[in-house]
Amino acid sequence: MMKYLTLVTLFIAAYANLNPSINLDIPTEFFTSNTKLSFVPKTNYSMVALSNLDQTIYDQVNTISGKTLQNRGEAHVTVITPPEFTVLRTGGVTQQDLDNLAIKYQIQNAPIVPICLGKQITLPTDTNPREVYNILIQRSQSLLEYRKALFEIFSKNGGETEKFDPLLFYPHITLAFQKGDIFIQEGVFKSRYSCYGTINQLDTTIPLDTPGSKIILEFQNNQESLSIPNNFFNSNLNIPFTSHVGYSTVDLGLNLTDRGEAHITCITPPEFKILQLIGINQVELDQLAIDHQIQKTRIQPICLGRNRANGKIVYNIVIEKSIEIMNYRRSLAKLYIQKGGNGEYFDPEYFYPHITLGFVGGDVFDSNGVYKGINSCFRNIKLVTDLKTTVTTTTTTTTTTTTTTTTTTTTTTTSSTSATATATSTMTTTKSSVTTKPTGTSYTPAVAPYAEETKAYGGKDYGYVSGASSVSIGLGSIMIALLL
């Protein structure tokens, strides 16, 4: 007799969208069926194939949705999407690399561990409304190592690493949909926050942010480092939290030479617009920021990041995800869901904390296809007592877990005039560095840091008066000329 695995409710606060009446029966052998199949190369993408589902499964999904949905008649887990491969090809990754590494890392035999039955719908403003049901699965070590290996080829070949994050991965098995699938580029996340029903036989004591499989990205670059005063990364501790209408930040008190201020954005203008859809207001945004003491967060630098898109170049300090800021974002997600928000519209784990230094031509954002994480590392960071005399250096090791994409950094200080930092995967750069700001270069101060982002999302120019939350930081004059 066929054994069944029942998708039922786990009473986890973060999964408040779960419907306790949902029971979707899936044969247990389905989740190991991939191990009985051979890897099948696919042009421009890669996947793990599973056995076909019986029509009775699709009938159950139709009953749950109350609609007659479409299905593909097959089942798989996409590991590299066609848009991702389009990016990887620009850095010399070939179809042969895609397939050979898939065999090397045995992605076809990757463990398929279900998390829940997911449901996503398009944003209310979407002119093409759709609805999708899928099985969300855990990120396995072999799939992550495969993505990392592709990233390393991409990086070594001089690819623009800010455009591919091997950790940005929401594995799932699409079951059925209405009018078509939905993708992250549309502002919809197939994360655990989109759970609609969950699977029994899982350990319900595991918190949402428990790390599962992990990969380590290593960055080694012997070129000149960015020099920063060694008291910079605790400058926020003596600054009170400041409310910013429509957003929240960790403020850094002293002014940047080229940007005019420094902060870490914790909630962006587009994110706050989503939170506002179900009534989260400025008072709640600020009170949770105060409750979680985001202004007192410990700032741990990883590297100097570089992000390029549409002829623009942006430089920033990539930093770790702090406990205070992550718990703040998770508390907002919990409040959002409790008020009836759709979990697929806001994923608190989707977060790339950084301190923008300045840009050429304007800022760029994830809507431009860049991700300001450790994948974007460009140079090391060197701590100095002042900007004229170098007395200390740092060596940084970064380990990133995959469930929360959280980085943890170990720092060692020595007396030297050079630095080697480990923070993201090996990459090479060919442009020489300089010690003074080049003349004749348009290096634009960011007067309104969210103006372009809100426009990119179809919103108004919020500037400093609405749209995000951040941590303020104090930073005096820093040597940024070497970036160019």
PDB file of N, CA and C in Angstrom, residues 308-354:
ATOM      1  N   ARG A 308      27.628  47.438 -10.288  1.00  0.00           N
ATOM      2  CA  ARG A 308      27.536  48.113 -11.574  1.00  0.00           C
ATOM      3  C   ARG A 308      26.274  47.709 -12.315  1.00  0.00           C
ATOM      4  N   ALA A 309      25.612  48.694 -12.902  1.00  0.00           N
ATOM      5  CA  ALA A 309      24.416  48.436 -13.711  1.00  0.00           C
ATOM      6  C   ALA A 309      24.075  49.684 -14.501  1.00  0.00           C
ATOM      7  N   ASN A 310      23.686  49.487 -15.739  1.00  0.00           N
ATOM      8  CA  ASN A 310      23.195  50.584 -16.582  1.00  0.00           C
ATOM      9  C   ASN A 310      24.191  51.748 -16.667  1.00  0.00           C
ATOM     10  N   GLY A 311      25.483  51.421 -16.719  1.00  0.00           N
ATOM     11  CA  GLY A 311      26.493  52.457 -16.826  1.00  0.00           C
ATOM     12  C   GLY A 311      26.824  53.152 -15.518  1.00  0.00           C
ATOM     13  N   LYS A 312      26.212  52.740 -14.424  1.00  0.00           N
ATOM     14  CA  LYS A 312      26.466  53.335 -13.115  1.00  0.00           C
ATOM     15  C   LYS A 312      27.379  52.424 -12.293  1.00  0.00           C
ATOM     16  N   ILE A 313      28.121  53.016 -11.361  1.00  0.00           N
ATOM     17  CA  ILE A 313      28.976  52.256 -10.450  1.00  0.00           C
ATOM     18  C   ILE A 313      28.727  52.765  -9.040  1.00  0.00           C
ATOM     19  N   VAL A 314      28.512  51.847  -8.106  1.00  0.00           N
ATOM     20  CA  VAL A 314      28.250  52.210  -6.714  1.00  0.00           C
ATOM     21  C   VAL A 314      29.240  51.469  -5.825  1.00  0.00           C
ATOM     22  N   TYR A 315      29.789  52.163  -4.826  1.00  0.00           N
ATOM     23  CA  TYR A 315      30.707  51.567  -3.864  1.00  0.00           C
ATOM     24  C   TYR A 315      30.097  51.622  -2.478  1.00  0.00           C
ATOM     25  N   ASN A 316      30.231  50.542  -1.745  1.00  0.00           N
ATOM     26  CA  ASN A 316      29.659  50.478  -0.407  1.00  0.00           C
ATOM     27  C   ASN A 316      30.468  49.535   0.474  1.00  0.00           C
ATOM     28  N   ILE A 317      30.297  49.686   1.776  1.00  0.00           N
ATOM     29  CA  ILE A 317      30.885  48.753   2.724  1.00  0.00           C
ATOM     30  C   ILE A 317      29.862  47.667   3.002  1.00  0.00           C
ATOM     31  N   VAL A 318      30.186  46.442   2.659  1.00  0.00           N
ATOM     32  CA  VAL A 318      29.312  45.304   2.946  1.00  0.00           C
ATOM     33  C   VAL A 318      29.508  44.925   4.408  1.00  0.00           C
ATOM     34  N   ILE A 319      28.401  44.762   5.134  1.00  0.00           N
ATOM     35  CA  ILE A 319      28.507  44.442   6.562  1.00  0.00           C
ATOM     36  C   ILE A 319      27.698  43.190   6.894  1.00  0.00           C
ATOM     37  N   GLU A 320      27.978  42.649   8.062  1.00  0.00           N
ATOM     38  CA  GLU A 320      27.259  41.464   8.527  1.00  0.00           C
ATOM     39  C   GLU A 320      25.809  41.796   8.847  1.00  0.00           C
ATOM     40  N   LYS A 321      24.976  40.787   8.804  1.00  0.00           N
ATOM     41  CA  LYS A 321      23.607  40.914   9.304  1.00  0.00           C
ATOM     42  C   LYS A 321      23.655  40.800  10.824  1.00  0.00           C
ATOM     43  N   SER A 322      23.320  41.858  11.511  1.00  0.00           N
ATOM     44  CA  SER A 322      23.377  41.833  12.970  1.00  0.00           C
ATOM     45  C   SER A 322      22.111  41.208  13.543  1.00  0.00           C
ATOM     46  N   ILE A 323      22.226  40.695  14.760  1.00  0.00           N
ATOM     47  CA  ILE A 323      21.081  40.090  15.441  1.00  0.00           C
ATOM     48  C   ILE A 323      19.985  41.119  15.644  1.00  0.00           C
ATOM     49  N   GLU A 324      20.368  42.326  16.060  1.00  0.00           N
ATOM     50  CA  GLU A 324      19.366  43.360  16.350  1.00  0.00           C
ATOM     51  C   GLU A 324      18.543  43.703  15.112  1.00  0.00           C
ATOM     52  N   ILE A 325      19.221  43.920  13.996  1.00  0.00           N
ATOM     53  CA  ILE A 325      18.506  44.320  12.788  1.00  0.00           C
ATOM     54  C   ILE A 325      17.677  43.169  12.233  1.00  0.00           C
ATOM     55  N   MET A 326      18.230  41.951  12.255  1.00  0.00           N
ATOM     56  CA  MET A 326      17.466  40.815  11.735  1.00  0.00           C
ATOM     57  C   MET A 326      16.227  40.540  12.583  1.00  0.00           C
ATOM     58  N   ASN A 327      16.362  40.626  13.901  1.00  0.00           N
ATOM     59  CA  ASN A 327      15.184  40.412  14.749  1.00  0.00           C
ATOM     60  C   ASN A 327      14.161  41.521  14.567  1.00  0.00           C
ATOM     61  N   TYR A 328      14.625  42.719  14.292  1.00  0.00           N
ATOM     62  CA  TYR A 328      13.723  43.830  13.976  1.00  0.00           C
ATOM     63  C   TYR A 328      12.926  43.519  12.715  1.00  0.00           C
ATOM     64  N   ARG A 329      13.598  43.076  11.677  1.00  0.00           N
ATOM     65  CA  ARG A 329      12.912  42.751  10.423  1.00  0.00           C
ATOM     66  C   ARG A 329      11.956  41.573  10.612  1.00  0.00           C
ATOM     67  N   ARG A 330      12.373  40.578  11.392  1.00  0.00           N
ATOM     68  CA  ARG A 330      11.491  39.427  11.626  1.00  0.00           C
ATOM     69  C   ARG A 330      10.263  39.825  12.439  1.00  0.00           C
ATOM     70  N   SER A 331      10.427  40.734  13.376  1.00  0.00           N
ATOM     71  CA  SER A 331       9.284  41.202  14.153  1.00  0.00           C
ATOM     72  C   SER A 331       8.298  41.957  13.269  1.00  0.00           C
ATOM     73  N   LEU A 332       8.816  42.740  12.344  1.00  0.00           N
ATOM     74  CA  LEU A 332       7.934  43.420  11.391  1.00  0.00           C
ATOM     75  C   LEU A 332       7.206  42.414  10.506  1.00  0.00           C
ATOM     76  N   ALA A 333       7.916  41.349  10.095  1.00  0.00           N
ATOM     77  CA  ALA A 333       7.284  40.318   9.266  1.00  0.00           C
ATOM     78  C   ALA A 333       6.167  39.624  10.052  1.00  0.00           C
ATOM     79  N   LYS A 334       6.434  39.344  11.312  1.00  0.00           N
ATOM     80  CA  LYS A 334       5.424  38.694  12.146  1.00  0.00           C
ATOM     81  C   LYS A 334       4.197  39.580  12.297  1.00  0.00           C
ATOM     82  N   LEU A 335       4.427  40.875  12.582  1.00  0.00           N
ATOM     83  CA  LEU A 335       3.317  41.819  12.713  1.00  0.00           C
ATOM     84  C   LEU A 335       2.558  41.932  11.397  1.00  0.00           C
ATOM     85  N   TYR A 336       3.279  41.976  10.308  1.00  0.00           N
ATOM     86  CA  TYR A 336       2.680  42.078   8.980  1.00  0.00           C
ATOM     87  C   TYR A 336       1.754  40.902   8.703  1.00  0.00           C
ATOM     88  N   ILE A 337       2.211  39.698   9.008  1.00  0.00           N
ATOM     89  CA  ILE A 337       1.399  38.508   8.760  1.00  0.00           C
ATOM     90  C   ILE A 337       0.222  38.445   9.722  1.00  0.00           C
ATOM     91  N   GLN A 338       0.452  38.812  10.980  1.00  0.00           N
ATOM     92  CA  GLN A 338      -0.639  38.805  11.958  1.00  0.00           C
ATOM     93  C   GLN A 338      -1.767  39.754  11.560  1.00  0.00           C
ATOM     94  N   LYS A 339      -1.415  40.819  10.870  1.00  0.00           N
ATOM     95  CA  LYS A 339      -2.422  41.780  10.422  1.00  0.00           C
ATOM     96  C   LYS A 339      -3.082  41.365   9.110  1.00  0.00           C
ATOM     97  N   GLY A 340      -2.668  40.208   8.586  1.00  0.00           N
ATOM     98  CA  GLY A 340      -3.294  39.696   7.372  1.00  0.00           C
ATOM     99  C   GLY A 340      -2.491  39.907   6.114  1.00  0.00           C
ATOM    100  N   GLY A 341      -1.214  40.286   6.247  1.00  0.00           N
ATOM    101  CA  GLY A 341      -0.382  40.491   5.067  1.00  0.00           C
ATOM    102  C   GLY A 341      -0.012  39.184   4.387  1.00  0.00           C
ATOM    103  N   ASN A 342       0.309  39.266   3.113  1.00  0.00           N
ATOM    104  CA  ASN A 342       0.733  38.103   2.341  1.00  0.00           C
ATOM    105  C   ASN A 342       2.234  37.905   2.526  1.00  0.00           C
ATOM    106  N   GLY A 343       2.622  36.772   3.122  1.00  0.00           N
ATOM    107  CA  GLY A 343       4.013  36.525   3.451  1.00  0.00           C
ATOM    108  C   GLY A 343       4.939  36.505   2.255  1.00  0.00           C
ATOM    109  N   GLU A 344       4.397  36.258   1.070  1.00  0.00           N
ATOM    110  CA  GLU A 344       5.259  36.194  -0.110  1.00  0.00           C
ATOM    111  C   GLU A 344       5.717  37.577  -0.570  1.00  0.00           C
ATOM    112  N   TYR A 345       5.125  38.648  -0.004  1.00  0.00           N
ATOM    113  CA  TYR A 345       5.509  39.991  -0.425  1.00  0.00           C
ATOM    114  C   TYR A 345       6.650  40.578   0.408  1.00  0.00           C
ATOM    115  N   PHE A 346       6.935  39.990   1.563  1.00  0.00           N
ATOM    116  CA  PHE A 346       7.987  40.534   2.424  1.00  0.00           C
ATOM    117  C   PHE A 346       8.742  39.389   3.084  1.00  0.00           C
ATOM    118  N   ASP A 347      10.004  39.228   2.688  1.00  0.00           N
ATOM    119  CA  ASP A 347      10.874  38.219   3.287  1.00  0.00           C
ATOM    120  C   ASP A 347      11.943  38.943   4.098  1.00  0.00           C
ATOM    121  N   PRO A 348      11.883  38.897   5.433  1.00  0.00           N
ATOM    122  CA  PRO A 348      12.864  39.626   6.242  1.00  0.00           C
ATOM    123  C   PRO A 348      14.287  39.119   6.060  1.00  0.00           C
ATOM    124  N   GLU A 349      14.439  37.887   5.575  1.00  0.00           N
ATOM    125  CA  GLU A 349      15.779  37.335   5.371  1.00  0.00           C
ATOM    126  C   GLU A 349      16.423  37.866   4.084  1.00  0.00           C
ATOM    127  N   TYR A 350      15.616  38.408   3.202  1.00  0.00           N
ATOM    128  CA  TYR A 350      16.127  38.986   1.957  1.00  0.00           C
ATOM    129  C   TYR A 350      16.657  40.380   2.285  1.00  0.00           C
ATOM    130  N   PHE A 351      17.943  40.454   2.599  1.00  0.00           N
ATOM    131  CA  PHE A 351      18.491  41.663   3.186  1.00  0.00           C
ATOM    132  C   PHE A 351      19.989  41.707   2.932  1.00  0.00           C
ATOM    133  N   TYR A 352      20.455  42.805   2.347  1.00  0.00           N
ATOM    134  CA  TYR A 352      21.874  42.994   2.058  1.00  0.00           C
ATOM    135  C   TYR A 352      22.357  44.273   2.755  1.00  0.00           C
ATOM    136  N   PRO A 353      22.677  44.200   4.049  1.00  0.00           N
ATOM    137  CA  PRO A 353      23.076  45.415   4.767  1.00  0.00           C
ATOM    138  C   PRO A 353      24.397  45.963   4.247  1.00  0.00           C
ATOM    139  N   HIS A 354      24.447  47.284   4.108  1.00  0.00           N
ATOM    140  CA  HIS A 354      25.641  47.926   3.581  1.00  0.00           C
ATOM    141  C   HIS A 354      25.611  49.407   3.929  1.00  0.00           C
TER     142      HIS A 354
END
